[in-house]
XYZ file of C-alpha atoms in Angstrom:
403
model
C -9.355 -8.994 23.594
C -6.663 -7.707 21.245
C -3.343 -9.517 20.828
C -1.243 -6.849 22.514
C -3.442 -7.132 25.603
C -2.902 -10.893 25.663
C 0.854 -10.383 25.450
C 0.702 -7.900 28.304
C -1.167 -10.491 30.395
C 1.546 -13.040 29.658
C 4.219 -10.652 30.871
C 2.286 -10.196 34.113
C 1.853 -13.925 34.649
C -1.661 -13.997 33.179
C -1.034 -16.189 30.160
C -4.486 -17.735 30.393
C -6.445 -14.465 30.605
C -7.787 -14.552 27.072
C -8.617 -18.255 27.229
C -10.268 -17.844 30.624
C -12.610 -15.090 29.464
C -13.503 -16.733 26.163
C -13.121 -20.435 26.959
C -16.833 -21.237 26.542
C -17.108 -19.564 23.161
C -13.721 -20.902 22.058
C -14.722 -24.480 22.895
C -17.889 -24.073 20.844
C -15.924 -22.649 17.909
C -13.472 -25.572 18.006
C -16.283 -28.118 18.216
C -17.999 -26.548 15.200
C -14.813 -25.815 13.296
C -15.724 -27.707 10.116
C -18.739 -27.148 7.915
C -20.257 -30.597 8.409
C -20.386 -30.087 12.186
C -22.088 -26.711 11.740
C -24.629 -28.174 9.330
C -25.535 -30.914 11.816
C -25.696 -28.531 14.778
C -27.744 -25.830 13.042
C -30.194 -27.224 10.473
C -32.127 -24.598 8.465
C -35.222 -24.883 10.646
C -33.199 -23.821 13.704
C -32.915 -20.275 12.361
C -35.433 -17.458 12.456
C -35.145 -13.927 11.150
C -36.163 -10.788 13.058
C -39.497 -9.266 11.969
C -39.273 -7.368 8.667
C -41.681 -4.393 8.862
C -41.199 -3.533 5.184
C -43.035 -6.702 4.140
C -46.711 -7.520 4.565
C -48.004 -11.090 4.491
C -49.486 -10.574 1.030
C -46.103 -9.379 -0.256
C -44.705 -12.888 0.088
C -47.487 -14.698 -1.712
C -46.652 -16.227 -5.099
C -43.003 -16.517 -4.136
C -40.874 -19.554 -3.484
C -37.545 -20.426 -1.935
C -35.288 -23.458 -1.893
C -31.893 -24.393 -0.507
C -29.094 -26.535 -1.810
C -25.354 -27.097 -1.679
C -22.789 -27.252 -4.440
C -19.138 -28.279 -4.626
C -16.761 -25.562 -5.819
C -13.019 -25.430 -6.388
C -10.607 -22.546 -6.408
C -8.801 -24.237 -9.311
C -8.965 -27.538 -11.183
C -6.396 -29.238 -8.924
C -7.635 -27.881 -5.567
C -9.893 -29.625 -3.057
C -13.628 -29.130 -3.439
C -15.621 -27.268 -0.794
C -19.344 -27.640 -0.220
C -21.028 -24.219 -0.398
C -24.484 -23.859 1.146
C -26.960 -21.491 -0.494
C -30.599 -20.445 -0.703
C -32.587 -19.014 -3.584
C -35.556 -16.681 -3.068
C -37.545 -16.063 -6.238
C -40.972 -15.549 -7.810
C -42.953 -18.772 -8.152
C -42.731 -18.498 -11.938
C -39.330 -18.029 -13.566
C -41.113 -16.010 -16.219
C -41.643 -13.263 -13.641
C -37.945 -12.893 -12.776
C -36.662 -9.480 -13.862
C -33.088 -9.835 -12.610
C -30.833 -12.016 -10.469
C -29.141 -10.690 -7.341
C -26.366 -12.575 -5.545
C -25.499 -11.375 -2.049
C -22.160 -11.395 -0.218
C -22.696 -11.329 3.546
C -20.396 -9.661 6.134
C -17.530 -12.045 6.876
C -18.338 -12.734 10.548
C -21.942 -13.548 9.647
C -23.763 -15.903 7.261
C -26.682 -16.061 4.838
C -29.339 -16.362 7.553
C -30.707 -13.814 10.051
C -30.578 -10.264 8.601
C -29.308 -11.387 5.191
C -32.447 -13.508 4.852
C -34.561 -10.359 5.308
C -32.505 -8.496 2.724
C -33.152 -11.295 0.232
C -36.890 -11.333 0.921
C -37.151 -7.562 0.453
C -35.109 -7.484 -2.751
C -37.090 -10.420 -4.130
C -40.334 -8.531 -3.566
C -39.272 -5.009 -4.548
C -37.402 -6.061 -7.704
C -39.226 -9.302 -8.630
C -35.749 -10.760 -8.494
C -34.289 -14.196 -7.962
C -32.031 -13.546 -4.969
C -29.287 -16.054 -4.192
C -27.624 -15.932 -0.781
C -24.701 -18.200 0.071
C -22.434 -18.890 3.013
C -18.906 -17.941 2.046
C -16.137 -20.521 2.635
C -15.416 -20.818 6.358
C -18.759 -19.206 7.230
C -22.195 -20.489 8.176
C -22.932 -23.991 6.886
C -20.322 -23.979 4.124
C -17.125 -26.016 4.324
C -13.901 -24.524 5.554
C -12.449 -23.919 8.995
C -14.861 -21.568 10.773
C -13.678 -17.983 10.565
C -10.469 -18.878 8.734
C -9.496 -17.147 5.485
C -6.035 -18.416 4.466
C -5.783 -16.142 1.427
C -7.800 -13.215 0.103
C -7.296 -14.184 -3.533
C -8.238 -17.819 -2.888
C -11.345 -16.758 -0.957
C -12.467 -14.482 -3.789
C -11.776 -17.241 -6.324
C -13.959 -19.717 -4.403
C -16.821 -17.210 -4.138
C -16.516 -16.442 -7.828
C -16.553 -20.154 -8.640
C -19.863 -20.382 -6.809
C -21.305 -17.488 -8.827
C -20.215 -19.089 -12.094
C -21.524 -22.520 -11.110
C -24.905 -21.492 -9.647
C -25.828 -17.910 -10.526
C -24.699 -17.762 -14.150
C -26.500 -21.003 -15.180
C -29.711 -19.682 -13.615
C -29.262 -16.416 -15.541
C -28.735 -18.341 -18.783
C -31.772 -20.558 -18.160
C -34.104 -17.654 -17.368
C -32.747 -15.574 -20.254
C -33.412 -18.422 -22.680
C -36.964 -18.881 -21.404
C -37.727 -15.157 -21.538
C -35.901 -14.545 -24.859
C -33.968 -11.643 -23.363
C -30.819 -10.970 -21.366
C -31.559 -11.111 -17.646
C -28.981 -9.094 -15.674
C -26.976 -10.226 -12.654
C -26.349 -7.765 -9.832
C -24.059 -8.318 -6.883
C -24.928 -6.968 -3.438
C -22.314 -6.987 -0.680
C -22.016 -5.676 2.860
C -18.870 -4.755 4.791
C -16.114 -7.313 4.018
C -18.613 -9.052 1.732
C -18.669 -5.858 -0.343
C -14.871 -6.053 -0.607
C -15.120 -9.646 -1.870
C -17.636 -8.496 -4.476
C -15.380 -5.650 -5.647
C -12.424 -8.026 -6.018
C -14.598 -10.450 -7.981
C -15.774 -7.666 -10.304
C -12.147 -6.626 -10.821
C -11.152 -10.166 -11.790
C -14.222 -10.797 -13.975
C -15.465 -7.463 -15.383
C -18.268 -9.083 -17.409
C -19.677 -11.243 -14.616
C -21.983 -8.611 -13.089
C -24.197 -6.022 -14.763
C -23.769 -3.902 -11.648
C -22.601 -4.124 -8.045
C -24.099 -2.566 -4.924
C -21.871 -2.044 -1.898
C -23.293 -1.299 1.553
C -20.649 0.011 3.938
C -17.639 -1.538 2.143
C -14.692 -2.038 4.503
C -12.158 -0.297 2.285
C -10.717 1.342 5.395
C -11.354 0.484 9.028
C -13.640 2.732 11.054
C -12.804 3.991 14.524
C -14.726 1.196 16.291
C -12.588 -1.586 14.797
C -9.306 0.167 14.093
C -6.331 -1.145 16.076
C -3.255 0.778 17.187
C 0.135 0.597 15.507
C 1.741 -1.601 18.185
C -1.098 -4.125 17.996
C -0.743 -4.310 14.225
C 3.013 -4.817 14.587
C 2.481 -7.737 16.966
C -0.111 -9.196 14.614
C 2.427 -9.213 11.779
C 4.921 -11.008 14.029
C 2.520 -13.598 15.441
C 0.297 -14.116 12.406
C 2.644 -16.405 10.428
C 3.333 -18.488 13.561
C -0.262 -18.867 14.788
C -2.404 -18.342 11.657
C -5.607 -19.798 13.167
C -5.264 -18.137 16.556
C -8.301 -15.847 17.170
C -6.369 -12.864 18.463
C -6.241 -10.353 15.615
C -6.149 -6.712 16.725
C -9.240 -5.704 14.740
C -11.822 -4.936 17.422
C -15.336 -6.360 17.709
C -17.549 -3.496 16.574
C -20.936 -5.227 16.733
C -22.235 -2.728 19.295
C -21.605 0.052 16.752
C -23.350 -1.688 13.844
C -26.928 -0.778 14.699
C -28.916 2.330 15.532
C -30.748 0.217 18.111
C -27.933 -0.672 20.508
C -29.933 -3.479 22.159
C -30.074 -5.267 18.831
C -26.373 -6.106 19.105
C -27.094 -8.306 22.136
C -30.055 -9.878 20.362
C -27.811 -10.621 17.369
C -25.197 -12.321 19.532
C -27.902 -14.562 20.973
C -30.037 -15.325 17.931
C -27.563 -15.306 15.043
C -26.314 -18.765 15.941
C -23.665 -18.948 13.227
C -22.151 -15.544 13.996
C -18.374 -15.681 14.579
C -18.058 -14.323 18.123
C -14.311 -14.464 18.783
C -11.707 -11.987 17.509
C -10.669 -12.649 13.931
C -8.100 -15.359 13.355
C -4.623 -13.951 12.698
C -4.420 -15.113 9.090
C -7.988 -14.002 8.393
C -7.135 -10.501 9.561
C -4.053 -10.472 7.334
C -6.081 -11.684 4.345
C -8.717 -8.967 4.829
C -5.969 -6.335 5.047
C -4.477 -7.686 1.823
C -7.887 -7.345 0.198
C -8.207 -3.730 1.333
C -4.786 -2.881 -0.096
C -5.557 -4.669 -3.355
C -8.824 -2.772 -3.815
C -7.147 0.606 -3.320
C -4.386 -0.276 -5.784
C -6.707 -1.688 -8.446
C -9.827 0.490 -8.112
C -9.034 2.421 -11.294
C -9.450 -0.837 -13.250
C -13.011 -1.379 -11.977
C -15.363 -0.796 -14.924
C -18.560 -2.411 -13.612
C -21.480 -0.045 -12.821
C -21.352 0.566 -9.087
C -23.575 1.968 -6.343
C -21.945 2.676 -2.968
C -24.140 3.107 0.117
C -22.432 4.620 3.139
C -23.465 6.113 6.475
C -21.526 9.224 7.434
C -21.697 8.079 11.074
C -20.419 4.560 10.288
C -17.919 3.490 12.955
C -17.137 0.123 11.326
C -16.380 1.072 7.718
C -14.718 4.447 7.396
C -16.740 6.823 5.172
C -13.390 8.044 3.838
C -12.769 4.563 2.434
C -16.043 4.548 0.495
C -15.401 8.039 -0.832
C -11.891 7.006 -1.858
C -13.256 3.977 -3.717
C -15.766 6.202 -5.494
C -13.043 8.673 -6.506
C -10.601 5.991 -7.682
C -13.147 3.726 -9.375
C -12.712 3.622 -13.150
C -16.374 2.899 -13.919
C -18.174 5.481 -16.028
C -21.407 4.535 -14.258
C -20.767 5.118 -10.569
C -22.875 6.563 -7.783
C -22.433 7.065 -4.058
C -25.189 7.732 -1.526
C -24.056 9.038 1.858
C -26.656 8.914 4.622
C -26.495 11.407 7.479
C -29.666 11.906 9.506
C -33.116 10.464 8.897
C -35.571 13.308 9.491
C -38.523 10.934 9.965
C -36.782 8.868 12.619
C -34.702 11.684 14.097
C -31.632 9.415 14.166
C -28.248 9.064 12.482
C -27.554 6.133 10.187
C -25.006 3.549 11.325
C -23.150 0.663 9.667
C -26.155 -1.638 9.137
C -28.289 0.267 6.642
C -31.012 -2.191 5.659
C -32.151 -4.072 8.731
C -32.392 -3.674 12.470
C -33.137 0.008 11.945
C -36.306 2.050 12.385
C -38.351 1.246 9.326
C -38.225 4.833 8.010
C -34.447 4.560 7.709
C -34.335 1.220 5.893
C -37.125 2.312 3.528
C -35.042 5.185 2.144
C -32.051 2.930 1.465
C -34.151 0.268 -0.257
C -35.743 2.961 -2.423
C -32.274 4.080 -3.527
C -31.333 0.489 -4.380
C -34.499 -0.241 -6.363
C -34.265 3.075 -8.218
C -30.683 2.300 -9.220
C -31.410 -1.266 -10.324
C -34.609 -0.360 -12.174
C -32.754 2.256 -14.215
C -30.239 -0.352 -15.382
C -32.277 -3.444 -16.122
C -31.594 -4.669 -19.618
C -34.570 -4.628 -21.979
C -35.431 -7.825 -23.811
C -34.975 -6.348 -27.275
C -31.488 -4.905 -26.699
C -28.305 -7.048 -26.613
C -26.511 -6.885 -23.274
C -23.321 -5.509 -24.839
C -25.169 -2.555 -26.370
C -27.856 -1.846 -23.821
C -27.978 1.651 -22.329
C -29.514 2.232 -18.936
C -33.278 2.036 -19.346
C -35.485 3.720 -16.762
C -38.329 1.552 -15.519
C -41.167 2.170 -13.164
C -39.723 2.072 -9.661
C -41.866 0.442 -6.954
C -42.766 2.696 -4.063
C -41.709 1.012 -0.864
C -44.086 1.282 2.050
C -43.960 -0.307 5.448
C -46.198 -2.909 6.991
C -47.897 -2.310 10.323
C -45.400 -2.569 13.129
C -44.804 -6.153 14.230
C -43.697 -7.217 17.697
C -39.930 -6.900 17.737
C -37.308 -8.415 20.001
C -35.719 -4.977 20.172
C -38.674 -3.395 21.948
C-alpha cells in the first residue's frame, strides 16, 4: 500500500490498516533484518531455480561453481560488510574467455532467476560468471531492503568488484598470457548501479550490458505527485519505514502472469514489502545522477529494453542511449516475438517462453563475442574483434511450475 493511502487510513481512524494487511510479512522482514539471520534461515541448499529450457544436461558438464563471502568497505574508515557471492565457471581456468559480473534487481538476490542467467552466460560465452548479493539484499550484510545512500551503495558494490572480480581477471590473464575482459550485466535497479559504477571507474569494465534499466519509472510502478510529496516529508523522519510510493510491479514483470505468484512463493529472499522510504529516495537520487552524468559514460554499452515494459520506461532507456557519451553504444528494443506470438515484458531472459529468451541471449552473445580482447593485442589498443558466435538452441521442454 502506498504512503498516501496509509495517511488516508489514519485520518479515517484506520491507523493500523497497513500493518494489519502486511503484519505477517513485516514480522518476517524484521526477524530477518540482518544478513546473518538471513544466512542462517536460508542456506544455499534451500534454494532452487526454475527449469532453464535453454540448457541441456550435457551443456553443464565440465563446469564448476563455488560460493564464498568477502568483507568489503565503502572507505578505509567505514565498517566492513560481508558480501555473499557465487562463481560459475568452466572447470579449467584456461577455458575462460571473459568474466561477467551480474547486478541483480534490487528487490531480489543472486539466486532464483539470476542463477539461471549465470548458468546460461557461463555456457554460451565460456565465461566465469560472478553473481553477488548487493548490500542489504539476499545473504549479504546490511539491513534488509535498506539503502541509506545511492553513492555509498554503489561504492560498496564497486569495492566487491575490485576485491573479487578484478583479482580473478588478473589471475586468469596471467595464466593465459592475454588480457581477459570484464563485462558487467545488470537488470532494473541493478543496471543503474552498474552504470553509476562505470561512471565512477571508466576502466573497470570492458563493456556493460543493461537489461531494462530503471532510468525512469514505468507506468506499473510510477506514483502520483501527492504520494511523492508525502514521501519527501516522511522519508527523513522514518527512513526505514516500508511505505515508499513506488508500487509493487511484480505482476507486470513477466509474460507469464502466473509466474509472479510462483516467484513470491519460491524466491525466498525476495523483498515483498513496499520499498523503505530512504531506499526509495536513494534510488531516485541514482536515477537523477545517471541522467545528469550520462554524457560522461565512455564504457561500451548494450541496452536491452522491451517496448511493452511497464516497470522500466522505454523512454528512459532511449534517453540513456541518446545521452550516453560512449562511442560504442547499442540499444535493442524488443516488441513482439513472432515465434511466441507475445509481447516482451520487463524480464527479458527468464520466465518467458523459450523463443523469446533465446533471441535476447543471442543478442548478448553476439555483442560480447564481437568485443572480446584477443590475446596478442594490449587492452588499451584492442579494437572490437568479431568471433564465432554460438548459436543458441533450446532443450526439450522441461516440466515447469508455470504450466
